[in-house]
Amino acid sequence: MEPVDTDVTGPDEHDGDAPFAGQAGGVPDGAPTLGDLLLAVEELWPESLAEGWDEVGLVAGHPAAPVTKVMFAVDPTLEVIEEAVDWGAELLITHHPLLLKGVTSVAATTPKGRAVHRLIESGTALLTVHTNGDSAVGGVSDVLADALGLQDVAPLTVAANGLPEEGIGRVGDLEDAMTLGDFAARVFGILPSVAGGVRVSGDKDGLVRRIAVCGGAGDSLFNEVRASNADVYVTADLRHHPASEAREAALNGRPYLVDVSHFASEWLWLPAAAAALGNVLADQGHDVEIQVSATNSDPWDFILTPG
């Protein structure tokens, strides 16, 4: 990301202390600007770590606008945006992009168009931290690995433009071996409650110790998982054919598979990300209130199971 110029002096931008659109009053004394926040975010989750296909960074917002409240969420859904607006957040940071594919219109006749209009009309900026948040130290998979108690953690794939410890996915070891059934119960216990629960493929009584994880959809990493000699692979959105093929290619049944909610696997990162951003801003002398969204944006509401 190029450095953001937050010195706005031209009359065409804004006049003196006039508030930005969507704000009830003038610029709060000592409040950082959105530009300041962008620099802090870049320090934690550099855009250079994003995958080539990804779209990260600022989606809506004026770099010179003041920011006193920041909300973190997984998805920029309309419900999440309303929650941020109601709380008074001037910045919403989401893991998933709002506009991943090119568009020719943001008319308010579509959900994404309504989202863009609501953000701009309320004066709420939107910033996406996606695969750069996956890859960075302390990112999505690091938080998942830490929550599971993994040690000696390393990336499954090393970032092309990052440090050796940065990249997509993580692999590490449990302090002590445990059964797959007990490990799956540990996974279930650390995740937020969602309808889909946790699906497991493998011998419930098989002992496991080396664990590979990838927050979000990770079925493109099976070669790396096998190369890591992992006993188990924890990820989300495992489709029928990749999962079936992984079972066919397994050596002595391994890696076993633990399939979790995409939303749940990435939600774990939000409190850690909020704390990390708060620490950076505090070190810079900024006082910003940061909150994690309470909205469950997992798309499923209930599940039926046999028995």
XYZ file of N, CA and C in Angstrom, residues 51-279:
687
model
N -3.098 -12.810 -1.745
C -2.978 -13.635 -2.941
C -3.301 -12.803 -4.175
N -2.732 -13.203 -5.323
C -2.878 -12.423 -6.546
C -4.312 -12.249 -7.008
N -5.180 -13.213 -6.689
C -6.579 -13.150 -7.123
C -7.448 -12.304 -6.195
N -6.894 -11.929 -5.041
C -7.690 -11.317 -3.984
C -7.861 -9.814 -4.200
N -8.866 -9.251 -3.541
C -9.101 -7.804 -3.552
C -9.187 -7.330 -2.110
N -8.125 -6.682 -1.641
C -8.085 -6.224 -0.259
C -7.877 -4.716 -0.236
N -8.026 -4.128 0.951
C -7.809 -2.695 1.083
C -9.098 -1.926 1.260
N -9.003 -0.616 1.052
C -10.131 0.285 1.287
C -11.175 0.160 0.183
N -12.408 -0.080 0.586
C -13.522 -0.226 -0.351
C -14.333 1.058 -0.422
N -14.544 1.679 0.714
C -15.293 2.937 0.784
C -14.744 3.737 1.952
N -14.697 5.055 1.777
C -14.238 5.906 2.867
C -13.264 6.964 2.408
N -13.225 8.078 3.139
C -12.343 9.202 2.837
C -11.149 9.149 3.779
N -9.919 9.091 3.264
C -8.739 8.971 4.132
C -8.611 10.072 5.177
N -9.193 11.251 4.940
C -9.079 12.343 5.902
C -10.171 12.331 6.964
N -11.120 11.418 6.874
C -12.209 11.368 7.847
C -11.700 10.875 9.193
N -12.178 11.457 10.294
C -11.763 11.001 11.627
C -12.394 9.656 11.970
N -11.685 8.891 12.780
C -12.174 7.580 13.208
C -12.039 7.473 14.720
N -13.147 7.234 15.393
C -13.133 7.039 16.848
C -13.607 5.647 17.240
N -14.320 4.976 16.324
C -14.832 3.632 16.600
C -14.583 2.735 15.385
N -14.100 1.523 15.656
C -13.820 0.542 14.603
C -14.507 -0.762 14.971
N -15.174 -1.374 14.010
C -15.798 -2.681 14.220
C -15.156 -3.705 13.302
N -14.869 -4.890 13.841
C -14.357 -6.018 13.066
C -15.482 -7.027 12.831
N -15.525 -7.620 11.633
C -16.507 -8.645 11.320
C -15.939 -9.574 10.253
N -16.543 -10.736 10.108
C -16.123 -11.665 9.058
C -16.652 -11.219 7.705
N -17.935 -10.878 7.649
C -18.601 -10.593 6.371
C -19.221 -9.202 6.345
N -19.117 -8.493 5.211
C -19.770 -7.181 5.091
C -21.222 -7.314 4.629
N -22.007 -8.086 5.383
C -23.419 -8.232 5.045
C -24.180 -6.979 5.456
N -25.384 -6.836 4.939
C -26.203 -5.683 5.288
C -26.482 -5.642 6.789
N -26.682 -6.809 7.407
C -26.938 -6.855 8.846
C -25.724 -6.360 9.624
N -24.539 -6.773 9.201
C -23.315 -6.333 9.864
C -23.127 -4.829 9.691
N -23.365 -4.340 8.491
C -23.217 -2.905 8.230
C -24.169 -2.101 9.110
N -25.409 -2.557 9.241
C -26.360 -1.861 10.105
C -25.898 -1.876 11.561
N -25.317 -2.995 11.992
C -24.797 -3.066 13.351
C -23.692 -2.035 13.556
N -22.795 -1.930 12.572
C -21.699 -0.958 12.670
C -22.232 0.469 12.682
N -23.194 0.754 11.820
C -23.778 2.106 11.751
C -24.482 2.447 13.050
N -25.270 1.504 13.571
C -26.009 1.746 14.816
C -25.065 2.014 15.983
N -23.910 1.361 15.980
C -22.938 1.555 17.067
C -22.164 2.867 16.910
N -22.179 3.404 15.698
C -21.459 4.646 15.435
C -20.050 4.447 14.923
N -19.750 3.263 14.397
C -18.410 3.008 13.857
C -18.183 3.842 12.601
N -17.048 4.503 12.555
C -16.661 5.205 11.323
C -15.880 4.297 10.381
N -15.464 3.116 10.895
C -14.721 2.155 10.074
C -15.169 0.746 10.409
N -15.506 -0.002 9.372
C -15.820 -1.421 9.486
C -14.714 -2.194 8.769
N -14.042 -3.081 9.486
C -13.008 -3.923 8.892
C -13.546 -5.342 8.808
N -13.639 -5.877 7.600
C -14.136 -7.237 7.425
C -13.063 -8.118 6.812
N -13.166 -9.393 7.122
C -12.228 -10.357 6.536
C -12.574 -10.608 5.068
N -13.832 -10.811 4.783
C -14.234 -11.103 3.414
C -14.499 -9.830 2.620
N -14.102 -9.822 1.343
C -14.356 -8.649 0.499
C -15.847 -8.488 0.193
N -16.249 -7.250 -0.003
C -17.596 -6.972 -0.495
C -17.644 -7.114 -2.011
N -16.592 -6.651 -2.682
C -16.549 -6.635 -4.146
C -15.311 -7.395 -4.622
N -15.406 -8.734 -4.629
C -14.271 -9.555 -5.050
C -14.178 -9.622 -6.569
N -15.316 -9.578 -7.232
C -15.356 -9.608 -8.696
C -15.751 -8.234 -9.226
N -15.353 -7.955 -10.462
C -15.656 -6.670 -11.072
C -17.154 -6.441 -11.215
N -17.563 -5.193 -11.051
C -18.970 -4.836 -11.205
C -19.079 -3.645 -12.147
N -20.237 -3.497 -12.757
C -20.492 -2.341 -13.632
C -21.489 -1.373 -13.023
N -22.041 -1.735 -11.862
C -23.019 -0.858 -11.212
C -23.057 -1.160 -9.721
N -23.237 -0.116 -8.909
C -23.490 -0.286 -7.480
C -24.841 0.344 -7.134
N -25.772 0.277 -8.085
C -27.124 0.783 -7.839
C -27.736 0.048 -6.651
N -28.558 0.730 -5.898
C -29.160 0.167 -4.694
C -30.312 -0.780 -5.008
N -30.264 -1.406 -6.175
C -31.258 -2.413 -6.556
C -30.746 -3.819 -6.284
N -29.498 -3.943 -5.796
C -28.917 -5.229 -5.451
C -28.404 -5.155 -4.009
N -28.226 -6.299 -3.347
C -27.707 -6.269 -1.969
C -26.348 -5.581 -1.860
N -25.434 -5.862 -2.786
C -24.123 -5.219 -2.712
C -24.227 -3.725 -2.994
N -25.084 -3.348 -3.909
C -25.302 -1.933 -4.170
C -25.873 -1.224 -2.963
N -26.837 -1.878 -2.291
C -27.417 -1.281 -1.080
C -26.353 -1.159 0.006
N -25.458 -2.132 0.071
C -24.384 -2.072 1.061
C -23.482 -0.868 0.807
N -23.102 -0.661 -0.449
C -22.247 0.473 -0.796
C -22.937 1.784 -0.459
N -24.215 1.908 -0.821
C -24.966 3.130 -0.530
C -25.072 3.372 0.969
N -25.353 2.318 1.729
C -25.507 2.485 3.176
C -24.196 2.938 3.805
N -23.087 2.360 3.365
C -21.784 2.740 3.889
C -21.492 4.211 3.619
N -21.657 4.617 2.382
C -21.318 5.991 2.007
C -22.266 6.989 2.651
N -23.564 6.692 2.616
C -24.539 7.629 3.165
C -24.412 7.778 4.684
N -23.916 6.739 5.362
C -23.756 6.812 6.818
C -22.378 7.314 7.223
N -21.484 7.478 6.248
C -20.132 7.909 6.564
C -19.291 6.819 7.203
N -19.621 5.566 6.892
C -18.894 4.421 7.449
C -17.946 3.858 6.398
N -16.667 3.875 6.684
C -15.682 3.323 5.759
C -15.661 1.795 5.865
N -15.273 1.138 4.770
C -15.144 -0.320 4.754
C -13.754 -0.682 4.279
N -13.096 -1.534 5.055
C -11.743 -1.985 4.736
C -11.715 -3.506 4.775
N -11.104 -4.128 3.762
C -11.024 -5.578 3.690
C -9.617 -6.055 4.012
N -9.519 -6.989 4.959
C -8.260 -7.667 5.284
C -8.529 -9.158 5.092
N -8.184 -9.688 3.918
C -8.578 -11.052 3.570
C -7.362 -11.981 3.608
N -6.823 -12.363 2.451
C -5.718 -13.321 2.472
C -4.440 -12.725 3.057
N -4.327 -11.406 3.090
C -3.209 -10.809 3.839
C -3.383 -11.054 5.336
N -4.637 -11.112 5.803
C -4.913 -11.456 7.188
C -4.757 -12.945 7.458
N -4.898 -13.765 6.417
C -4.635 -15.198 6.554
C -3.141 -15.459 6.692
N -2.357 -14.781 5.873
C -0.940 -15.089 5.733
C -0.070 -14.502 6.832
N -0.419 -13.341 7.343
C 0.448 -12.606 8.274
C 0.642 -13.355 9.589
N 1.746 -13.042 10.248
C 1.966 -13.556 11.595
C 0.828 -13.067 12.495
N 0.248 -13.978 13.262
C -0.903 -13.622 14.078
C -2.196 -13.583 13.292
N -2.170 -14.121 12.067
C -3.352 -14.117 11.218
C -4.327 -15.237 11.551
N -5.260 -15.463 10.637
C -6.375 -16.385 10.876
C -5.901 -17.779 11.278
N -4.993 -18.367 10.504
C -4.560 -19.730 10.809
C -3.649 -19.788 12.024
N -2.869 -18.734 12.272
C -2.066 -18.675 13.497
C -2.961 -18.699 14.727
N -4.035 -17.921 14.691
C -4.962 -17.871 15.827
C -5.637 -19.232 16.023
N -6.016 -19.876 14.925
C -6.634 -21.200 15.010
C -5.654 -22.216 15.585
N -4.396 -22.176 15.113
C -3.373 -23.092 15.623
C -3.130 -22.867 17.110
N -3.082 -21.616 17.517
C -2.855 -21.293 18.923
C -4.009 -21.768 19.792
N -5.244 -21.577 19.302
C -6.420 -22.002 20.064
C -6.451 -23.515 20.249
N -5.860 -24.251 19.316
C -5.819 -25.709 19.407
C -4.622 -26.211 20.195
N -3.754 -25.289 20.614
C -2.611 -25.676 21.417
C -1.447 -26.240 20.632
N -1.286 -25.824 19.384
C -0.201 -26.356 18.562
C 1.124 -25.675 18.892
N 2.197 -26.431 18.785
C 3.539 -25.933 19.052
C 4.399 -26.067 17.797
N 5.501 -25.304 17.761
C 6.442 -25.354 16.630
C 5.705 -25.177 15.298
N 4.917 -24.127 15.229
C 4.027 -23.893 14.090
C 4.789 -23.273 12.923
N 4.470 -23.733 11.709
C 5.071 -23.202 10.485
C 3.993 -23.130 9.410
N 4.173 -22.284 8.385
C 3.173 -22.191 7.310
C 3.116 -23.470 6.479
N 1.939 -23.767 5.952
C 1.816 -24.844 4.973
C 2.413 -24.410 3.647
N 2.177 -23.156 3.262
C 2.783 -22.568 2.063
C 3.387 -21.230 2.457
N 4.653 -21.046 2.147
C 5.341 -19.816 2.534
C 4.942 -18.680 1.602
N 4.681 -17.502 2.158
C 4.274 -16.336 1.370
C 5.376 -15.931 0.397
N 4.973 -15.577 -0.812
C 5.945 -15.163 -1.830
C 6.609 -13.843 -1.472
N 5.855 -12.975 -0.793
C 6.371 -11.637 -0.494
C 6.445 -11.365 1.002
N 6.670 -12.414 1.775
C 6.664 -12.222 3.213
C 7.842 -12.876 3.911
N 7.732 -12.975 5.213
C 8.739 -13.607 6.047
C 8.589 -15.125 5.983
N 9.598 -15.882 6.390
C 9.498 -17.346 6.359
C 8.338 -17.894 7.174
N 7.943 -17.164 8.226
C 6.845 -17.630 9.068
C 5.475 -17.159 8.568
N 5.434 -16.493 7.432
C 4.171 -16.024 6.869
C 3.773 -16.883 5.674
N 2.474 -17.055 5.504
C 1.966 -17.852 4.400
C 0.587 -18.395 4.724
N 0.018 -19.141 3.788
C -1.326 -19.671 3.952
C -1.278 -21.002 4.695
N -2.163 -21.164 5.699
C -2.218 -22.391 6.476
C -1.089 -22.485 7.485
N -1.246 -23.384 8.434
C -0.227 -23.639 9.439
C -0.196 -25.135 9.756
N 0.960 -25.620 10.204
C 1.084 -26.992 10.679
C 1.937 -26.969 11.942
N 1.559 -27.773 12.917
C 2.285 -27.828 14.175
C 1.904 -29.079 14.939
N 2.401 -29.199 16.151
C 2.214 -30.417 16.939
C 1.490 -30.132 18.248
N 0.631 -31.058 18.642
C 0.049 -31.028 19.973
C 1.124 -31.386 20.992
N 0.969 -30.891 22.205
C 1.938 -31.230 23.244
C 1.952 -32.731 23.501
N 0.760 -33.349 23.491
C 0.633 -34.796 23.676
C -0.345 -35.341 22.645
N -0.098 -36.580 22.235
C -1.012 -37.228 21.301
C -2.369 -37.428 21.961
N -3.412 -37.413 21.151
C -4.762 -37.642 21.641
C -5.557 -38.345 20.557
N -6.703 -38.900 20.906
C -7.510 -39.574 19.895
C -8.159 -38.555 18.964
N -8.475 -39.002 17.775
C -9.148 -38.120 16.834
C -10.477 -37.632 17.401
N -11.185 -38.515 18.109
C -12.454 -38.113 18.706
C -12.286 -37.001 19.716
N -11.276 -37.124 20.573
C -11.032 -36.077 21.564
C -10.555 -34.792 20.902
N -9.733 -34.932 19.857
C -9.258 -33.736 19.163
C -10.427 -33.021 18.484
N -11.322 -33.766 17.840
C -12.488 -33.152 17.197
C -13.345 -32.423 18.231
N -13.443 -33.008 19.435
C -14.191 -32.342 20.498
C -13.511 -31.032 20.906
N -12.171 -31.017 20.892
C -11.452 -29.780 21.187
C -11.752 -28.733 20.124
N -11.743 -29.136 18.861
C -12.063 -28.206 17.773
C -13.459 -27.636 17.971
N -14.408 -28.514 18.240
C -15.795 -28.089 18.441
C -15.892 -27.088 19.593
N -15.121 -27.324 20.641
C -15.207 -26.498 21.830
C -14.655 -25.099 21.682
N -13.706 -24.894 20.763
C -13.106 -23.558 20.636
C -13.853 -22.667 19.661
N -14.720 -23.248 18.826
C -15.380 -22.468 17.771
C -16.703 -21.886 18.250
N -17.100 -20.743 17.701
C -18.442 -20.228 18.003
C -19.509 -21.199 17.522
N -20.638 -21.192 18.180
C -21.709 -22.134 17.873
C -22.395 -21.770 16.560
N -22.405 -22.724 15.635
C -23.097 -22.546 14.356
C -23.864 -23.821 14.040
N -24.791 -23.732 13.098
C -25.683 -24.861 12.815
C -24.936 -26.085 12.295
N -23.886 -25.864 11.479
C -23.236 -26.987 10.810
C -22.385 -27.857 11.705
N -21.969 -27.345 12.855
C -21.144 -28.133 13.748
C -19.793 -28.476 13.149
N -19.306 -29.683 13.438
C -17.999 -30.154 12.969
C -18.167 -31.544 12.374
N -17.649 -31.736 11.152
C -17.693 -33.042 10.495
C -16.293 -33.657 10.522
N -16.236 -34.969 10.734
C -14.944 -35.635 10.891
C -14.879 -36.868 10.002
N -13.727 -37.052 9.362
C -13.460 -38.239 8.564
C -12.226 -38.924 9.136
N -12.380 -40.170 9.616
C -11.239 -40.892 10.145
C -11.615 -41.770 11.317
N -10.635 -42.496 11.818
C -10.811 -43.410 12.930
C -10.935 -42.624 14.230
N -12.097 -42.700 14.845
C -12.354 -41.924 16.057
C -11.333 -42.206 17.151
N -10.815 -43.443 17.199
C -9.870 -43.826 18.235
C -8.417 -43.719 17.789
N -8.183 -43.291 16.557
C -6.822 -43.138 16.066
C -6.095 -42.020 16.793
N -4.819 -42.230 17.104
C -4.039 -41.220 17.803
C -3.500 -40.184 16.825
N -3.571 -38.915 17.213
C -3.100 -37.822 16.352
C -2.231 -36.885 17.168
N -1.265 -36.278 16.501
C -0.430 -35.282 17.169
C -0.061 -34.137 16.234
N 0.305 -34.450 14.996
C 0.702 -33.400 14.052
C -0.534 -32.902 13.322
N -0.785 -31.584 13.417
C -2.053 -31.011 12.962
C -1.799 -29.911 11.934
N -2.483 -29.988 10.806
C -2.477 -28.911 9.815
C -3.804 -28.181 9.890
N -3.759 -26.860 9.753
C -4.983 -26.059 9.806
C -4.960 -25.014 8.703
N -6.149 -24.671 8.235
C -6.312 -23.536 7.325
C -7.682 -22.943 7.577
N -7.717 -21.743 8.178
C -8.990 -21.072 8.370
C -9.614 -20.747 7.024
N -10.931 -20.910 6.921
C -11.590 -20.709 5.638
C -11.463 -21.947 4.758
N -11.756 -21.779 3.473
C -11.752 -22.907 2.539
C -10.328 -23.296 2.182
N -9.944 -24.533 2.519
C -8.557 -24.947 2.308
C -8.392 -26.209 1.503
N -9.362 -26.537 0.641
C -9.231 -27.808 -0.082
C -8.237 -27.743 -1.248
N -7.608 -26.587 -1.448
C -6.564 -26.487 -2.478
C -5.188 -26.834 -1.921
N -5.093 -27.146 -0.628
C -3.797 -27.338 0.019
C -3.509 -28.785 0.389
N -4.217 -29.737 -0.190
C -4.019 -31.129 0.208
C -2.606 -31.629 -0.074
N -2.002 -31.203 -1.162
C -0.624 -31.626 -1.436
C 0.320 -31.141 -0.338
N 0.159 -29.891 0.074
C 0.990 -29.337 1.140
C 0.715 -30.024 2.480
N -0.540 -30.379 2.718
C -0.887 -31.069 3.964
C -0.226 -32.442 4.009
N -0.292 -33.167 2.893
C 0.343 -34.489 2.853
C 1.854 -34.367 3.020
N 2.446 -33.340 2.378
C 3.893 -33.144 2.483
C 4.324 -32.809 3.906
N 3.417 -32.236 4.698
C 3.744 -31.858 6.081
C 3.668 -33.033 7.049
N 3.189 -34.203 6.553
C 3.027 -35.396 7.389
C 2.029 -35.178 8.526
N 1.041 -34.352 8.280
C 0.026 -34.094 9.302
C -0.863 -35.319 9.505
N -1.243 -35.555 10.760
C -2.198 -36.624 11.066
C -3.626 -36.182 10.788
N -3.870 -34.885 10.914
C -5.217 -34.335 10.754
C -5.126 -33.012 10.004
N -6.147 -32.750 9.195
C -6.250 -31.451 8.529
C -7.569 -30.813 8.925
N -7.491 -29.629 9.547
C -8.673 -28.878 9.977
C -8.858 -27.708 9.026
N -9.991 -27.661 8.351
C -10.288 -26.552 7.451
C -11.801 -26.467 7.266
N -12.239 -25.616 6.341
C -13.680 -25.400 6.148
C -14.071 -25.650 4.696
N -15.356 -25.833 4.497
C -15.940 -25.926 3.152
C -15.389 -27.092 2.339
N -15.108 -28.224 2.977
C -14.613 -29.376 2.224
C -15.731 -29.943 1.358
N -15.503 -29.899 0.056
C -16.489 -30.409 -0.896
C -16.347 -31.923 -1.051
N -17.384 -32.539 -1.604
C -17.448 -33.994 -1.709
C -16.231 -34.566 -2.438
N -15.953 -34.092 -3.648
C -14.899 -34.716 -4.449
C -13.503 -34.515 -3.878
N -13.110 -33.286 -3.478
C -11.789 -33.148 -2.860
C -11.639 -33.982 -1.585
N -12.691 -34.048 -0.775
C -12.616 -34.837 0.452
C -12.525 -36.320 0.139
N -13.318 -36.783 -0.813
C -13.284 -38.187 -1.209
C -11.931 -38.570 -1.792
N -11.383 -37.698 -2.638
C -10.077 -37.973 -3.231
C -8.971 -37.953 -2.183
N -9.107 -37.082 -1.195
C -8.119 -37.034 -0.119
C -8.144 -38.320 0.691
N -9.315 -38.870 0.909
C -9.418 -40.142 1.631
C -8.804 -41.273 0.823
N -9.026 -41.251 -0.494
C -8.461 -42.299 -1.353
C -6.941 -42.238 -1.380
N -6.394 -41.013 -1.303
C -4.941 -40.831 -1.380
C -4.265 -40.934 -0.025
N -5.041 -41.109 1.044
C -4.481 -41.101 2.402
C -3.573 -42.302 2.625
N -2.515 -42.096 3.401
C -1.593 -43.150 3.787
C -1.956 -43.604 5.187
N -2.357 -44.884 5.311
C -2.831 -45.402 6.596
C -3.973 -44.551 7.154
N -4.807 -44.065 6.237
C -5.980 -43.286 6.635
C -5.708 -41.843 6.939
N -4.461 -41.384 6.823
C -4.097 -40.017 7.208
C -3.670 -39.200 6.000
N -3.935 -37.924 6.022
C -4.489 -37.149 7.146
C -5.988 -37.350 7.312
N -6.410 -37.480 8.560
C -7.827 -37.423 8.850
C -8.324 -36.013 8.539
N -9.624 -35.874 8.370
C -10.193 -34.587 7.989
C -11.169 -34.088 9.055
N -11.051 -32.818 9.389
C -12.011 -32.165 10.279
C -12.527 -30.931 9.540
N -13.799 -30.976 9.186
C -14.422 -29.921 8.380
C -15.283 -29.042 9.278
N -15.005 -27.747 9.275
C -15.693 -26.819 10.172
C -16.378 -25.719 9.362
N -17.121 -24.894 10.052
C -17.778 -23.741 9.428
C -16.747 -22.716 8.959
N -16.918 -22.232 7.749
C -16.043 -21.190 7.214
C -16.082 -19.966 8.126
N -17.268 -19.514 8.458
C -17.433 -18.354 9.333
C -16.766 -18.584 10.681
N -17.035 -19.748 11.302
C -16.534 -20.013 12.644
C -15.013 -20.059 12.668
N -14.409 -20.673 11.645
C -12.949 -20.819 11.632
C -12.256 -19.468 11.528
N -12.904 -18.496 10.882
C -12.293 -17.184 10.709
C -12.719 -16.193 11.785
N -13.851 -16.458 12.432
C -14.300 -15.555 13.501
C -13.287 -15.495 14.629
N -12.617 -16.618 14.906
C -11.650 -16.661 16.005
C -10.601 -15.564 15.888
N -10.292 -15.160 14.659
C -9.266 -14.148 14.430
C -9.707 -12.753 14.869
N -11.002 -12.489 14.872
C -11.487 -11.128 15.082
C -11.056 -10.527 16.420
N -11.255 -11.204 17.559
C -10.802 -10.592 18.820
C -9.294 -10.357 18.850
N -8.534 -11.292 18.289
C -7.081 -11.123 18.253
C -6.686 -9.955 17.353
N -7.359 -9.824 16.222
C -7.067 -8.718 15.304
C -7.434 -7.387 15.936
N -8.574 -7.338 16.613
C -9.000 -6.105 17.278
C -7.983 -5.696 18.342
N -7.485 -6.670 19.111
C -6.495 -6.369 20.143
C -5.187 -5.890 19.525
N -4.770 -6.531 18.434
C -3.513 -6.149 17.776
C -3.594 -4.729 17.233
N -4.703 -4.386 16.580
C -4.862 -3.036 16.054
C -4.927 -2.024 17.194
N -5.614 -2.374 18.255
C -5.688 -1.473 19.404
C -4.320 -1.184 19.995
N -3.463 -2.204 20.050
C -2.113 -2.015 20.590
C -1.285 -1.088 19.709
